[in-house]
């Protein structure tokens, strides 16, 4: 039997993207945190196959859990591309458990990877807001900023050099004129 987190090991709280599920005590790697549950839908029954919401968890080609029920607190768990938990799918038992794949600290948000189908359908069109993707974007923005600063500095140095050259050329010309004048005067 895996270690099972007590009911008070997590709570629903405010997350960056709405609500999320947060650890309230340390949860060890490998611990079964919570069950993802709801009515089991059979895709061979048309009325059940027609049900559509964001909380459907496909067990296999036939059975799907409709996790949209209020009591299913696991539905508050947000997606992450670098999660600290995973879904332990048991099609034969028609059960899904969310299990820690890292040691989770109190206050940390619990998340798991929703999988490519969900990602493509719901997250890719709006841009994934998970901490890992947000960090990636932040890094990219910082890199772009640094690159712009580098280009600007280079342009400024170039402009400064060009300015120095113009002054040098001007000085030479003035000297030349001055010299020519002298020569001219001497000739007269
Ligand atoms: Zn992401």
PDB file of C-alpha atoms and ligand atoms in Angstrom:
ATOM      1  CA  UNK A   1       0.000   0.000   0.000  1.00  0.00           C
ATOM      2  CA  UNK A   2       1.355   3.426  -0.856  1.00  0.00           C
ATOM      3  CA  UNK A   3       1.495   6.164   1.755  1.00  0.00           C
ATOM      4  CA  UNK A   4      -1.788   8.056   1.692  1.00  0.00           C
ATOM      5  CA  UNK A   5      -1.948  11.750   2.504  1.00  0.00           C
ATOM      6  CA  UNK A   6      -4.592  12.696   5.078  1.00  0.00           C
ATOM      7  CA  UNK A   7      -7.561  14.766   3.959  1.00  0.00           C
ATOM      8  CA  UNK A   8      -6.103  17.843   5.675  1.00  0.00           C
ATOM      9  CA  UNK A   9      -2.799  17.626   3.752  1.00  0.00           C
ATOM     10  CA  UNK A  10      -4.193  19.944   1.101  1.00  0.00           C
ATOM     11  CA  UNK A  11      -6.583  22.824   0.646  1.00  0.00           C
ATOM     12  CA  UNK A  12      -8.126  24.763  -2.222  1.00  0.00           C
ATOM     13  CA  UNK A  13      -6.573  28.200  -2.559  1.00  0.00           C
ATOM     14  CA  UNK A  14      -5.912  31.102  -4.870  1.00  0.00           C
ATOM     15  CA  UNK A  15      -3.516  30.294  -7.646  1.00  0.00           C
ATOM     16  CA  UNK A  16      -2.096  32.566 -10.351  1.00  0.00           C
ATOM     17  CA  UNK A  17      -4.613  31.217 -12.840  1.00  0.00           C
ATOM     18  CA  UNK A  18      -7.644  30.980 -10.554  1.00  0.00           C
ATOM     19  CA  UNK A  19      -8.013  28.305  -7.929  1.00  0.00           C
ATOM     20  CA  UNK A  20      -5.562  25.533  -7.193  1.00  0.00           C
ATOM     21  CA  UNK A  21      -4.809  22.796  -4.704  1.00  0.00           C
ATOM     22  CA  UNK A  22      -2.051  23.515  -2.180  1.00  0.00           C
ATOM     23  CA  UNK A  23      -0.170  21.339   0.271  1.00  0.00           C
ATOM     24  CA  UNK A  24      -0.723  22.250   3.922  1.00  0.00           C
ATOM     25  CA  UNK A  25       1.913  19.842   5.234  1.00  0.00           C
ATOM     26  CA  UNK A  26       4.966  18.094   3.811  1.00  0.00           C
ATOM     27  CA  UNK A  27       3.958  15.385   1.332  1.00  0.00           C
ATOM     28  CA  UNK A  28       6.604  12.782   0.614  1.00  0.00           C
ATOM     29  CA  UNK A  29       7.412  11.626  -2.903  1.00  0.00           C
ATOM     30  CA  UNK A  30       5.316   8.576  -3.780  1.00  0.00           C
ATOM     31  CA  UNK A  31       2.424   9.525  -1.503  1.00  0.00           C
ATOM     32  CA  UNK A  32      -1.093   9.134  -2.840  1.00  0.00           C
ATOM     33  CA  UNK A  33      -2.494  12.617  -2.339  1.00  0.00           C
ATOM     34  CA  UNK A  34      -6.075  12.503  -3.522  1.00  0.00           C
ATOM     35  CA  UNK A  35      -8.450  10.559  -5.717  1.00  0.00           C
ATOM     36  CA  UNK A  36      -9.805  12.112  -8.886  1.00  0.00           C
ATOM     37  CA  UNK A  37     -13.389  10.971  -8.914  1.00  0.00           C
ATOM     38  CA  UNK A  38     -16.827  11.475 -10.399  1.00  0.00           C
ATOM     39  CA  UNK A  39     -19.479   9.575 -12.349  1.00  0.00           C
ATOM     40  CA  UNK A  40     -18.064   7.036 -14.782  1.00  0.00           C
ATOM     41  CA  UNK A  41     -19.178   7.708 -18.335  1.00  0.00           C
ATOM     42  CA  UNK A  42     -19.502   4.985 -20.950  1.00  0.00           C
ATOM     43  CA  UNK A  43     -18.796   6.265 -24.449  1.00  0.00           C
ATOM     44  CA  UNK A  44     -21.065   3.548 -25.878  1.00  0.00           C
ATOM     45  CA  UNK A  45     -24.060   5.292 -24.336  1.00  0.00           C
ATOM     46  CA  UNK A  46     -24.785   8.327 -26.548  1.00  0.00           C
ATOM     47  CA  UNK A  47     -26.082  10.618 -23.746  1.00  0.00           C
ATOM     48  CA  UNK A  48     -22.921   9.911 -21.742  1.00  0.00           C
ATOM     49  CA  UNK A  49     -20.648  10.239 -24.743  1.00  0.00           C
ATOM     50  CA  UNK A  50     -22.113  13.693 -25.457  1.00  0.00           C
ATOM     51  CA  UNK A  51     -21.103  15.126 -22.073  1.00  0.00           C
ATOM     52  CA  UNK A  52     -18.435  17.764 -22.584  1.00  0.00           C
ATOM     53  CA  UNK A  53     -16.530  19.697 -19.933  1.00  0.00           C
ATOM     54  CA  UNK A  54     -12.983  20.506 -18.906  1.00  0.00           C
ATOM     55  CA  UNK A  55     -12.885  17.863 -16.180  1.00  0.00           C
ATOM     56  CA  UNK A  56     -13.258  14.693 -18.190  1.00  0.00           C
ATOM     57  CA  UNK A  57     -10.553  12.178 -17.371  1.00  0.00           C
ATOM     58  CA  UNK A  58     -10.303   9.401 -19.912  1.00  0.00           C
ATOM     59  CA  UNK A  59      -9.538   6.020 -18.349  1.00  0.00           C
ATOM     60  CA  UNK A  60      -9.364   4.134 -21.643  1.00  0.00           C
ATOM     61  CA  UNK A  61     -11.189   3.938 -24.967  1.00  0.00           C
ATOM     62  CA  UNK A  62     -14.474   3.253 -23.229  1.00  0.00           C
ATOM     63  CA  UNK A  63     -14.579   4.732 -19.744  1.00  0.00           C
ATOM     64  CA  UNK A  64     -14.210   8.354 -18.714  1.00  0.00           C
ATOM     65  CA  UNK A  65     -14.490   9.962 -15.295  1.00  0.00           C
ATOM     66  CA  UNK A  66     -16.608  13.101 -15.212  1.00  0.00           C
ATOM     67  CA  UNK A  67     -14.674  15.026 -12.582  1.00  0.00           C
ATOM     68  CA  UNK A  68     -16.807  18.172 -12.768  1.00  0.00           C
ATOM     69  CA  UNK A  69     -18.660  17.272  -9.543  1.00  0.00           C
ATOM     70  CA  UNK A  70     -18.074  19.763  -6.711  1.00  0.00           C
ATOM     71  CA  UNK A  71     -16.895  17.134  -4.235  1.00  0.00           C
ATOM     72  CA  UNK A  72     -14.021  16.187  -6.505  1.00  0.00           C
ATOM     73  CA  UNK A  73     -11.380  18.505  -5.033  1.00  0.00           C
ATOM     74  CA  UNK A  74      -8.765  16.978  -7.349  1.00  0.00           C
ATOM     75  CA  UNK A  75     -10.366  18.958 -10.172  1.00  0.00           C
ATOM     76  CA  UNK A  76      -8.758  22.075  -8.667  1.00  0.00           C
ATOM     77  CA  UNK A  77      -5.288  20.724  -9.368  1.00  0.00           C
ATOM     78  CA  UNK A  78      -3.773  22.781 -12.158  1.00  0.00           C
ATOM     79  CA  UNK A  79      -1.644  21.577 -15.021  1.00  0.00           C
ATOM     80  CA  UNK A  80       2.119  21.993 -15.019  1.00  0.00           C
ATOM     81  CA  UNK A  81       4.686  21.044 -17.631  1.00  0.00           C
ATOM     82  CA  UNK A  82       7.120  20.334 -14.768  1.00  0.00           C
ATOM     83  CA  UNK A  83       4.789  18.941 -12.127  1.00  0.00           C
ATOM     84  CA  UNK A  84       5.330  17.639  -8.596  1.00  0.00           C
ATOM     85  CA  UNK A  85       2.605  14.990  -8.941  1.00  0.00           C
ATOM     86  CA  UNK A  86       1.231  12.596 -11.547  1.00  0.00           C
ATOM     87  CA  UNK A  87      -1.999  10.776 -12.253  1.00  0.00           C
ATOM     88  CA  UNK A  88      -2.000   7.110 -11.360  1.00  0.00           C
ATOM     89  CA  UNK A  89      -4.624   5.768 -13.768  1.00  0.00           C
ATOM     90  CA  UNK A  90      -6.224   2.400 -13.000  1.00  0.00           C
ATOM     91  CA  UNK A  91      -8.651   1.595 -15.812  1.00  0.00           C
ATOM     92  CA  UNK A  92      -9.591  -1.814 -14.425  1.00  0.00           C
ATOM     93  CA  UNK A  93     -10.566  -0.339 -11.067  1.00  0.00           C
ATOM     94  CA  UNK A  94     -11.935   2.722 -12.908  1.00  0.00           C
ATOM     95  CA  UNK A  95     -10.006   4.885 -10.529  1.00  0.00           C
ATOM     96  CA  UNK A  96      -7.491   7.695 -10.767  1.00  0.00           C
ATOM     97  CA  UNK A  97      -5.237   8.817  -7.948  1.00  0.00           C
ATOM     98  CA  UNK A  98      -2.938  11.811  -7.877  1.00  0.00           C
ATOM     99  CA  UNK A  99       0.448  10.803  -6.543  1.00  0.00           C
ATOM    100  CA  UNK A 100       3.420  12.945  -5.506  1.00  0.00           C
ATOM    101  CA  UNK A 101       6.490  12.464  -7.691  1.00  0.00           C
ATOM    102  CA  UNK A 102       8.556  14.913  -5.625  1.00  0.00           C
ATOM    103  CA  UNK A 103       8.654  15.874  -1.985  1.00  0.00           C
ATOM    104  CA  UNK A 104       6.111  18.673  -1.696  1.00  0.00           C
ATOM    105  CA  UNK A 105       6.496  21.428   0.884  1.00  0.00           C
ATOM    106  CA  UNK A 106       3.628  23.076   2.783  1.00  0.00           C
ATOM    107  CA  UNK A 107       2.249  26.003   0.779  1.00  0.00           C
ATOM    108  CA  UNK A 108       3.434  24.558  -2.515  1.00  0.00           C
ATOM    109  CA  UNK A 109       0.838  24.183  -5.243  1.00  0.00           C
ATOM    110  CA  UNK A 110       0.171  20.595  -6.304  1.00  0.00           C
ATOM    111  CA  UNK A 111       0.095  19.991 -10.038  1.00  0.00           C
ATOM    112  CA  UNK A 112       0.374  17.291 -12.631  1.00  0.00           C
ATOM    113  CA  UNK A 113       0.801  17.098 -16.372  1.00  0.00           C
ATOM    114  CA  UNK A 114      -2.635  16.926 -18.030  1.00  0.00           C
ATOM    115  CA  UNK A 115      -1.152  15.273 -21.106  1.00  0.00           C
ATOM    116  CA  UNK A 116      -0.717  16.285 -24.733  1.00  0.00           C
ATOM    117  CA  UNK A 117      -4.390  16.073 -25.777  1.00  0.00           C
ATOM    118  CA  UNK A 118      -5.506  18.524 -23.128  1.00  0.00           C
ATOM    119  CA  UNK A 119      -2.477  20.732 -23.722  1.00  0.00           C
ATOM    120  CA  UNK A 120      -3.197  20.984 -27.450  1.00  0.00           C
ATOM    121  CA  UNK A 121      -6.928  21.574 -26.986  1.00  0.00           C
ATOM    122  CA  UNK A 122      -6.953  24.041 -24.088  1.00  0.00           C
ATOM    123  CA  UNK A 123      -3.504  25.356 -23.198  1.00  0.00           C
ATOM    124  CA  UNK A 124      -1.620  25.835 -26.437  1.00  0.00           C
ATOM    125  CA  UNK A 125      -4.208  28.257 -27.924  1.00  0.00           C
ATOM    126  CA  UNK A 126      -3.974  30.601 -24.911  1.00  0.00           C
ATOM    127  CA  UNK A 127      -0.381  29.892 -23.887  1.00  0.00           C
ATOM    128  CA  UNK A 128       0.407  27.648 -20.928  1.00  0.00           C
ATOM    129  CA  UNK A 129       0.496  29.637 -17.660  1.00  0.00           C
ATOM    130  CA  UNK A 130       2.235  26.973 -15.578  1.00  0.00           C
ATOM    131  CA  UNK A 131       5.247  28.146 -13.492  1.00  0.00           C
ATOM    132  CA  UNK A 132       7.664  26.334 -15.782  1.00  0.00           C
ATOM    133  CA  UNK A 133       6.316  28.030 -18.924  1.00  0.00           C
ATOM    134  CA  UNK A 134       6.043  31.412 -17.164  1.00  0.00           C
ATOM    135  CA  UNK A 135       9.710  31.130 -16.148  1.00  0.00           C
ATOM    136  CA  UNK A 136      10.678  30.191 -19.680  1.00  0.00           C
ATOM    137  CA  UNK A 137       8.840  33.248 -21.022  1.00  0.00           C
ATOM    138  CA  UNK A 138      10.416  35.462 -18.350  1.00  0.00           C
ATOM    139  CA  UNK A 139      13.870  34.187 -19.333  1.00  0.00           C
ATOM    140  CA  UNK A 140      13.140  34.762 -23.024  1.00  0.00           C
ATOM    141  CA  UNK A 141      11.940  38.300 -22.294  1.00  0.00           C
ATOM    142  CA  UNK A 142      15.113  39.007 -20.254  1.00  0.00           C
ATOM    143  CA  UNK A 143      17.279  37.626 -23.057  1.00  0.00           C
ATOM    144  CA  UNK A 144      15.467  39.767 -25.632  1.00  0.00           C
ATOM    145  CA  UNK A 145      15.931  42.799 -23.377  1.00  0.00           C
ATOM    146  CA  UNK A 146      19.661  42.061 -22.991  1.00  0.00           C
ATOM    147  CA  UNK A 147      19.992  41.616 -26.765  1.00  0.00           C
ATOM    148  CA  UNK A 148      18.252  44.948 -27.427  1.00  0.00           C
ATOM    149  CA  UNK A 149      20.553  46.670 -24.907  1.00  0.00           C
ATOM    150  CA  UNK A 150      23.608  45.125 -26.613  1.00  0.00           C
ATOM    151  CA  UNK A 151      22.469  46.290 -30.061  1.00  0.00           C
ATOM    152  CA  UNK A 152      21.771  49.769 -28.699  1.00  0.00           C
ATOM    153  CA  UNK A 153      25.180  49.998 -27.001  1.00  0.00           C
ATOM    154  CA  UNK A 154      26.885  48.858 -30.201  1.00  0.00           C
ATOM    155  CA  UNK A 155      24.994  51.481 -32.239  1.00  0.00           C
ATOM    156  CA  UNK A 156      25.919  54.178 -29.710  1.00  0.00           C
ATOM    157  CA  UNK A 157      29.617  53.225 -29.842  1.00  0.00           C
ATOM    158  CA  UNK A 158      29.473  53.337 -33.643  1.00  0.00           C
ATOM    159  CA  UNK A 159      27.818  56.747 -33.595  1.00  0.00           C
ATOM    160  CA  UNK A 160      30.421  58.020 -31.140  1.00  0.00           C
ATOM    161  CA  UNK A 161      33.280  56.742 -33.316  1.00  0.00           C
ATOM    162  CA  UNK A 162      31.686  58.293 -36.403  1.00  0.00           C
ATOM    163  CA  UNK A 163      31.360  61.576 -34.507  1.00  0.00           C
ATOM    164  CA  UNK A 164      35.055  61.443 -33.544  1.00  0.00           C
ATOM    165  CA  UNK A 165      35.982  60.794 -37.193  1.00  0.00           C
ATOM    166  CA  UNK A 166      33.959  63.772 -38.422  1.00  0.00           C
ATOM    167  CA  UNK A 167      35.667  66.059 -35.930  1.00  0.00           C
ATOM    168  CA  UNK A 168      39.070  64.774 -37.043  1.00  0.00           C
ATOM    169  CA  UNK A 169      38.224  65.305 -40.712  1.00  0.00           C
ATOM    170  CA  UNK A 170      36.874  68.796 -39.980  1.00  0.00           C
ATOM    171  CA  UNK A 171      40.048  69.719 -38.108  1.00  0.00           C
ATOM    172  CA  UNK A 172      42.179  68.516 -41.008  1.00  0.00           C
ATOM    173  CA  UNK A 173      40.106  70.525 -43.469  1.00  0.00           C
ATOM    174  CA  UNK A 174      40.383  73.655 -41.348  1.00  0.00           C
ATOM    175  CA  UNK A 175      44.130  73.189 -41.071  1.00  0.00           C
ATOM    176  CA  UNK A 176      44.309  72.769 -44.828  1.00  0.00           C
ATOM    177  CA  UNK A 177      42.282  75.918 -45.422  1.00  0.00           C
ATOM    178  CA  UNK A 178      44.333  77.853 -42.975  1.00  0.00           C
ATOM    179  CA  UNK A 179      47.503  76.627 -44.628  1.00  0.00           C
ATOM    180  CA  UNK A 180      46.154  77.415 -48.103  1.00  0.00           C
ATOM    181  CA  UNK A 181      45.248  80.884 -46.967  1.00  0.00           C
ATOM    182  CA  UNK A 182      48.725  81.502 -45.729  1.00  0.00           C
ATOM    183  CA  UNK A 183      50.191  80.272 -48.951  1.00  0.00           C
ATOM    184  CA  UNK A 184      47.767  82.420 -50.879  1.00  0.00           C
ATOM    185  CA  UNK A 185      48.660  85.464 -48.898  1.00  0.00           C
ATOM    186  CA  UNK A 186      52.329  84.761 -49.273  1.00  0.00           C
ATOM    187  CA  UNK A 187      51.943  84.610 -53.012  1.00  0.00           C
ATOM    188  CA  UNK A 188      50.272  88.018 -53.203  1.00  0.00           C
TER     189      UNK A 188
HETATM  190 ZN1  LIG B   1       3.476  24.807 -19.109  1.00  0.00          ZN
END
